[in-house]
Amino acid sequence: MTPAPDHFTGEELSQLGNRLVLYRCALRLVETQLTNLNEFYLAGSDPNPIEHIKSRMKSAESIAHKLALRGLPVTAESAADHLTDIAGARIICCYAKDIADIATILKSHRDLTVVTEKDYVTHPKPSGYRSYHLVVRVTPDGAFGDRSVPVEIQIRTAAMDFWASLEHRVRYKYDGDIPEHLSAELRASAEKTHELDNRLYLIHELVDLINA
Ligand code: 0O2
């Protein structure tokens, strides 16, 4: 039997291209809401909890890879049916405590309908990964009618982000199959990163108390 393709055929790639327009528009709306949130914090008298905001569209190659890895057909329809992180935004904040506050604000936003919420900050993944994931459905409206698409918003500290980028690179290099000694090292670093986040927050609180 011929194995299922692990890449998009020409026709499917063109179908995917058509579908991605809606995702790009939805992501732009989310970016605007996150920029507005940043503006709100900047205008206040307290320090801004947002370090920076990033966003990205998943490449066709990466979409195909994820579908193939899950044993799903590599088609535009399958991507739309099964993947919720084709469009993604990431908020990097200063302290772990800020994550829940930002998530609460986003969850109350009337333009963002929360579909799933995953708290890998208090419940890290076995890899050691920590981050807060919100999948929201967004309706770009206008010419698109009432069609909506998911956008994944990840909220994490700078330390968590640094760790995740490194782990992602290692995972990519070993094609997902990281040798045990490296996984153990990464898990240990994740714990150290968590400890660092806690210690930095403690210093921040102490300085606040001294200045009060
Ligand atoms: P890229 O290049 O970042 O887009 P699920 O397990 O599916 O129920 P989850 O974890 O929310 O729920 O979804 P998924 O699809 O496993 O992960 C979504 C994204 O979260 C990933 O996208 C990563 O960005 C990040 N992520 C999740 N787990 C880990 C991890 O163990 N290590 C790192 N470094 N990142 C993780 P992609 O598609 O992997 O990659």
Short mmCIF file of C-alpha atoms and ligand atoms in Angstrom, two decimals:
data_model
loop_
_atom_site.label_atom_id
_atom_site.label_comp_id
_atom_site.label_asym_id
_atom_site.label_seq_id
_atom_site.Cartn_x
_atom_site.Cartn_y
_atom_site.Cartn_z
CA MET A 1 0.00 0.00 0.00
CA THR A 2 1.32 3.51 -0.85
CA PRO A 3 1.92 5.52 2.33
CA ALA A 4 -0.21 8.66 2.80
CA PRO A 5 1.68 11.77 1.55
CA ASP A 6 3.45 13.85 4.22
CA HIS A 7 3.18 17.04 2.16
CA PHE A 8 0.43 18.95 0.35
CA THR A 9 -0.18 18.08 -3.30
CA GLY A 10 -0.32 21.05 -5.73
CA GLU A 11 -4.13 21.21 -5.65
CA GLU A 12 -4.30 20.92 -1.84
CA LEU A 13 -1.62 23.60 -1.43
CA SER A 14 -3.70 25.99 -3.49
CA GLN A 15 -6.82 25.10 -1.40
CA LEU A 16 -4.81 25.73 1.75
CA GLY A 17 -3.64 29.10 0.41
CA ASN A 18 -7.29 30.13 -0.06
CA ARG A 19 -8.21 29.06 3.46
CA LEU A 20 -5.22 30.80 5.07
CA VAL A 21 -6.57 34.23 4.07
CA LEU A 22 -9.25 33.98 6.78
CA TYR A 23 -6.66 32.87 9.37
CA ARG A 24 -4.38 35.81 8.51
CA CYS A 25 -7.28 38.26 8.93
CA ALA A 26 -8.27 36.65 12.24
CA LEU A 27 -4.68 36.84 13.47
CA ARG A 28 -4.53 40.54 12.56
CA LEU A 29 -7.63 41.13 14.70
CA VAL A 30 -6.05 39.31 17.65
CA GLU A 31 -2.82 41.29 17.19
CA THR A 32 -4.87 44.51 17.37
CA GLN A 33 -6.58 43.40 20.58
CA LEU A 34 -3.23 42.46 22.14
CA THR A 35 -1.66 45.77 21.06
CA ASN A 36 -4.63 47.57 22.62
CA LEU A 37 -4.10 45.65 25.86
CA ASN A 38 -0.45 46.71 25.80
CA GLU A 39 -1.53 50.36 25.27
CA PHE A 40 -3.89 50.06 28.25
CA TYR A 41 -1.06 48.88 30.50
CA LEU A 42 1.37 51.52 29.16
CA ALA A 43 -1.10 54.27 30.04
CA GLY A 44 -1.42 53.05 33.64
CA SER A 45 0.83 53.93 36.56
CA ASP A 46 1.85 50.32 37.32
CA PRO A 47 4.72 48.63 35.45
CA ASN A 48 3.55 47.04 32.19
CA PRO A 49 3.37 43.23 32.70
CA ILE A 50 3.78 42.67 28.94
CA GLU A 51 7.38 42.34 27.78
CA HIS A 52 6.51 41.89 24.11
CA ILE A 53 4.04 40.29 21.71
CA LYS A 54 4.85 38.02 18.77
CA SER A 55 2.70 36.33 16.17
CA ARG A 56 3.16 33.90 13.33
CA MET A 57 1.29 31.92 10.71
CA LYS A 58 2.23 28.25 10.61
CA SER A 59 3.97 27.40 7.33
CA ALA A 60 2.39 24.88 4.93
CA GLU A 61 5.36 22.59 5.59
CA SER A 62 4.83 22.72 9.34
CA ILE A 63 1.06 22.15 8.94
CA ALA A 64 1.75 19.10 6.75
CA HIS A 65 4.32 17.78 9.24
CA LYS A 66 1.91 18.08 12.19
CA LEU A 67 -0.95 16.36 10.29
CA ALA A 68 1.31 13.55 9.08
CA LEU A 69 2.70 13.07 12.60
CA ARG A 70 -0.86 12.62 13.88
CA GLY A 71 -1.68 10.18 11.06
CA LEU A 72 -4.20 12.61 9.55
CA PRO A 73 -4.70 13.30 5.82
CA VAL A 74 -2.50 16.13 4.58
CA THR A 75 -5.30 18.18 3.04
CA ALA A 76 -6.56 21.74 3.51
CA GLU A 77 -9.84 20.43 4.95
CA SER A 78 -8.06 18.21 7.44
CA ALA A 79 -5.87 21.14 8.57
CA ALA A 80 -8.96 23.29 9.14
CA ASP A 81 -10.76 20.45 10.94
CA HIS A 82 -7.93 19.34 13.22
CA LEU A 83 -5.43 22.13 13.83
CA THR A 84 -6.11 25.06 16.14
CA ASP A 85 -2.67 26.68 15.96
CA ILE A 86 -2.43 27.61 12.28
CA ALA A 87 -2.60 31.23 13.42
CA GLY A 88 -0.82 31.95 16.67
CA ALA A 89 0.08 34.88 18.89
CA ARG A 90 2.36 34.85 21.91
CA ILE A 91 2.44 37.25 24.84
CA ILE A 92 5.71 37.30 26.74
CA CYS A 93 5.23 38.73 30.20
CA CYS A 94 7.52 39.62 33.07
CA TYR A 95 6.31 37.37 35.88
CA ALA A 96 4.38 34.10 36.06
CA LYS A 97 1.76 35.85 38.20
CA ASP A 98 0.95 38.17 35.25
CA ILE A 99 -0.09 35.21 33.09
CA ALA A 100 -3.38 34.53 34.92
CA ASP A 101 -4.25 38.25 35.00
CA ILE A 102 -3.72 38.62 31.25
CA ALA A 103 -5.65 35.40 30.54
CA THR A 104 -8.60 36.67 32.61
CA ILE A 105 -8.72 39.92 30.61
CA LEU A 106 -8.55 38.06 27.28
CA LYS A 107 -11.25 35.60 28.33
CA SER A 108 -13.63 38.49 29.07
CA HIS A 109 -13.07 40.07 25.65
CA ARG A 110 -16.30 40.03 23.66
CA ASP A 111 -14.55 39.63 20.27
CA LEU A 112 -12.68 36.50 21.40
CA THR A 113 -14.68 33.32 22.02
CA VAL A 114 -12.62 30.95 24.13
CA VAL A 115 -12.73 27.39 22.81
CA THR A 116 -10.05 25.73 24.94
CA GLU A 117 -7.84 26.75 27.78
CA LYS A 118 -4.76 24.79 28.86
CA ASP A 119 -2.77 25.71 31.92
CA TYR A 120 0.69 24.22 31.40
CA VAL A 121 2.03 26.78 33.90
CA THR A 122 0.63 25.04 36.97
CA HIS A 123 0.49 21.67 35.17
CA PRO A 124 3.66 21.50 33.04
CA LYS A 125 3.91 18.96 30.22
CA PRO A 126 6.09 15.85 30.81
CA SER A 127 8.77 17.58 28.67
CA GLY A 128 8.95 20.36 31.30
CA TYR A 129 7.11 22.81 28.99
CA ARG A 130 5.33 25.65 30.77
CA SER A 131 2.96 28.08 29.09
CA TYR A 132 -0.70 29.07 29.14
CA HIS A 133 -2.67 28.26 25.99
CA LEU A 134 -5.94 29.84 24.99
CA VAL A 135 -7.61 28.91 21.73
CA VAL A 136 -10.09 31.61 20.74
CA ARG A 137 -12.45 31.69 17.77
CA VAL A 138 -12.42 34.91 15.82
CA THR A 139 -14.91 36.13 13.20
CA PRO A 140 -13.22 38.57 10.79
CA ASP A 141 -16.72 39.55 9.57
CA GLY A 142 -17.51 41.79 6.58
CA ALA A 143 -16.81 40.05 3.27
CA PHE A 144 -16.14 36.78 5.14
CA GLY A 145 -19.70 36.61 6.51
CA ASP A 146 -20.05 34.71 9.76
CA ARG A 147 -17.11 32.32 9.17
CA SER A 148 -14.82 32.02 12.16
CA VAL A 149 -11.42 30.38 12.70
CA PRO A 150 -9.33 29.47 15.75
CA VAL A 151 -6.29 31.45 16.85
CA GLU A 152 -3.98 30.09 19.55
CA ILE A 153 -2.71 32.58 22.12
CA GLN A 154 0.23 31.43 24.23
CA ILE A 155 1.10 33.39 27.37
CA ARG A 156 4.44 32.75 29.07
CA THR A 157 7.31 34.47 30.84
CA ALA A 158 10.56 35.38 29.07
CA ALA A 159 12.30 32.53 30.92
CA MET A 160 9.63 30.00 29.83
CA ASP A 161 9.92 31.33 26.27
CA PHE A 162 13.69 30.94 26.23
CA TRP A 163 13.39 27.36 27.46
CA ALA A 164 10.62 26.49 24.95
CA SER A 165 12.62 27.91 22.01
CA LEU A 166 15.65 25.85 22.94
CA GLU A 167 13.62 22.68 23.50
CA HIS A 168 11.83 23.23 20.19
CA ARG A 169 15.19 23.49 18.42
CA VAL A 170 16.47 20.32 20.08
CA ARG A 171 13.20 18.49 19.25
CA TYR A 172 13.49 19.61 15.62
CA LYS A 173 17.13 18.53 15.39
CA TYR A 174 16.29 15.03 16.65
CA ASP A 175 13.05 14.85 14.64
CA GLY A 176 10.97 14.62 17.82
CA ASP A 177 13.00 11.79 19.30
CA ILE A 178 15.25 13.54 21.84
CA PRO A 179 17.83 11.22 23.49
CA GLU A 180 17.00 10.49 27.13
CA HIS A 181 20.06 12.25 28.60
CA LEU A 182 19.09 15.46 26.79
CA SER A 183 15.40 15.17 27.79
CA ALA A 184 16.47 14.78 31.40
CA GLU A 185 18.73 17.83 31.09
CA LEU A 186 15.89 19.82 29.54
CA ARG A 187 13.45 18.76 32.30
CA ALA A 188 16.00 19.80 34.95
CA SER A 189 16.53 23.17 33.19
CA ALA A 190 12.76 23.66 33.07
CA GLU A 191 12.66 23.28 36.87
CA LYS A 192 15.57 25.73 37.24
CA THR A 193 13.76 28.16 34.93
CA HIS A 194 10.66 27.89 37.13
CA GLU A 195 12.80 28.52 40.21
CA LEU A 196 14.39 31.55 38.51
CA ASP A 197 10.92 32.95 37.66
CA ASN A 198 9.90 32.60 41.33
CA ARG A 199 13.09 34.21 42.65
CA LEU A 200 12.88 37.16 40.26
CA TYR A 201 9.27 37.71 41.28
CA LEU A 202 10.30 37.69 44.94
CA ILE A 203 12.92 40.40 44.28
CA HIS A 204 10.31 42.43 42.38
CA GLU A 205 7.88 42.16 45.34
CA LEU A 206 10.60 43.09 47.85
CA VAL A 207 11.56 46.20 45.86
CA ASP A 208 7.87 47.15 45.66
CA LEU A 209 7.57 46.82 49.45
CA ILE A 210 10.68 48.96 50.02
CA ASN A 211 9.32 51.66 47.67
CA ALA A 212 5.81 51.61 49.21
P1 0O2 B 1 5.24 25.66 16.48
O1 0O2 B 1 6.38 25.72 15.53
O2 0O2 B 1 5.51 26.39 17.77
O3 0O2 B 1 3.95 26.04 15.85
P2 0O2 B 1 -2.73 19.16 22.59
O4 0O2 B 1 -1.57 18.41 23.17
O5 0O2 B 1 -2.76 19.23 21.09
O6 0O2 B 1 -4.06 18.74 23.14
P3 0O2 B 1 -1.47 21.70 22.97
O7 0O2 B 1 -0.24 21.29 23.75
O8 0O2 B 1 -2.03 23.03 23.32
O9 0O2 B 1 -2.63 20.66 23.12
O10 0O2 B 1 -1.18 21.67 21.45
P4 0O2 B 1 0.08 21.24 20.68
O11 0O2 B 1 -0.41 21.21 19.27
O12 0O2 B 1 0.73 20.04 21.25
O13 0O2 B 1 1.07 22.44 20.87
C1 0O2 B 1 0.74 23.68 20.40
C2 0O2 B 1 1.98 24.51 20.44
O14 0O2 B 1 2.39 24.66 21.83
C3 0O2 B 1 3.19 23.89 19.76
O15 0O2 B 1 3.18 24.15 18.39
C4 0O2 B 1 4.31 24.61 20.49
O16 0O2 B 1 4.42 25.95 20.05
C5 0O2 B 1 3.81 24.62 21.92
N1 0O2 B 1 4.20 23.41 22.66
C6 0O2 B 1 3.39 22.46 23.15
N2 0O2 B 1 4.08 21.52 23.81
C7 0O2 B 1 5.39 21.88 23.74
C8 0O2 B 1 6.61 21.30 24.25
O17 0O2 B 1 6.65 20.26 24.91
N3 0O2 B 1 7.76 21.99 23.95
C9 0O2 B 1 7.78 23.16 23.23
N4 0O2 B 1 8.94 23.75 23.01
N5 0O2 B 1 6.63 23.71 22.75
C10 0O2 B 1 5.46 23.09 22.99
P5 0O2 B 1 4.04 23.23 17.40
O18 0O2 B 1 3.15 22.83 16.29
O19 0O2 B 1 4.72 22.13 18.13
O20 0O2 B 1 5.19 24.14 16.86
#
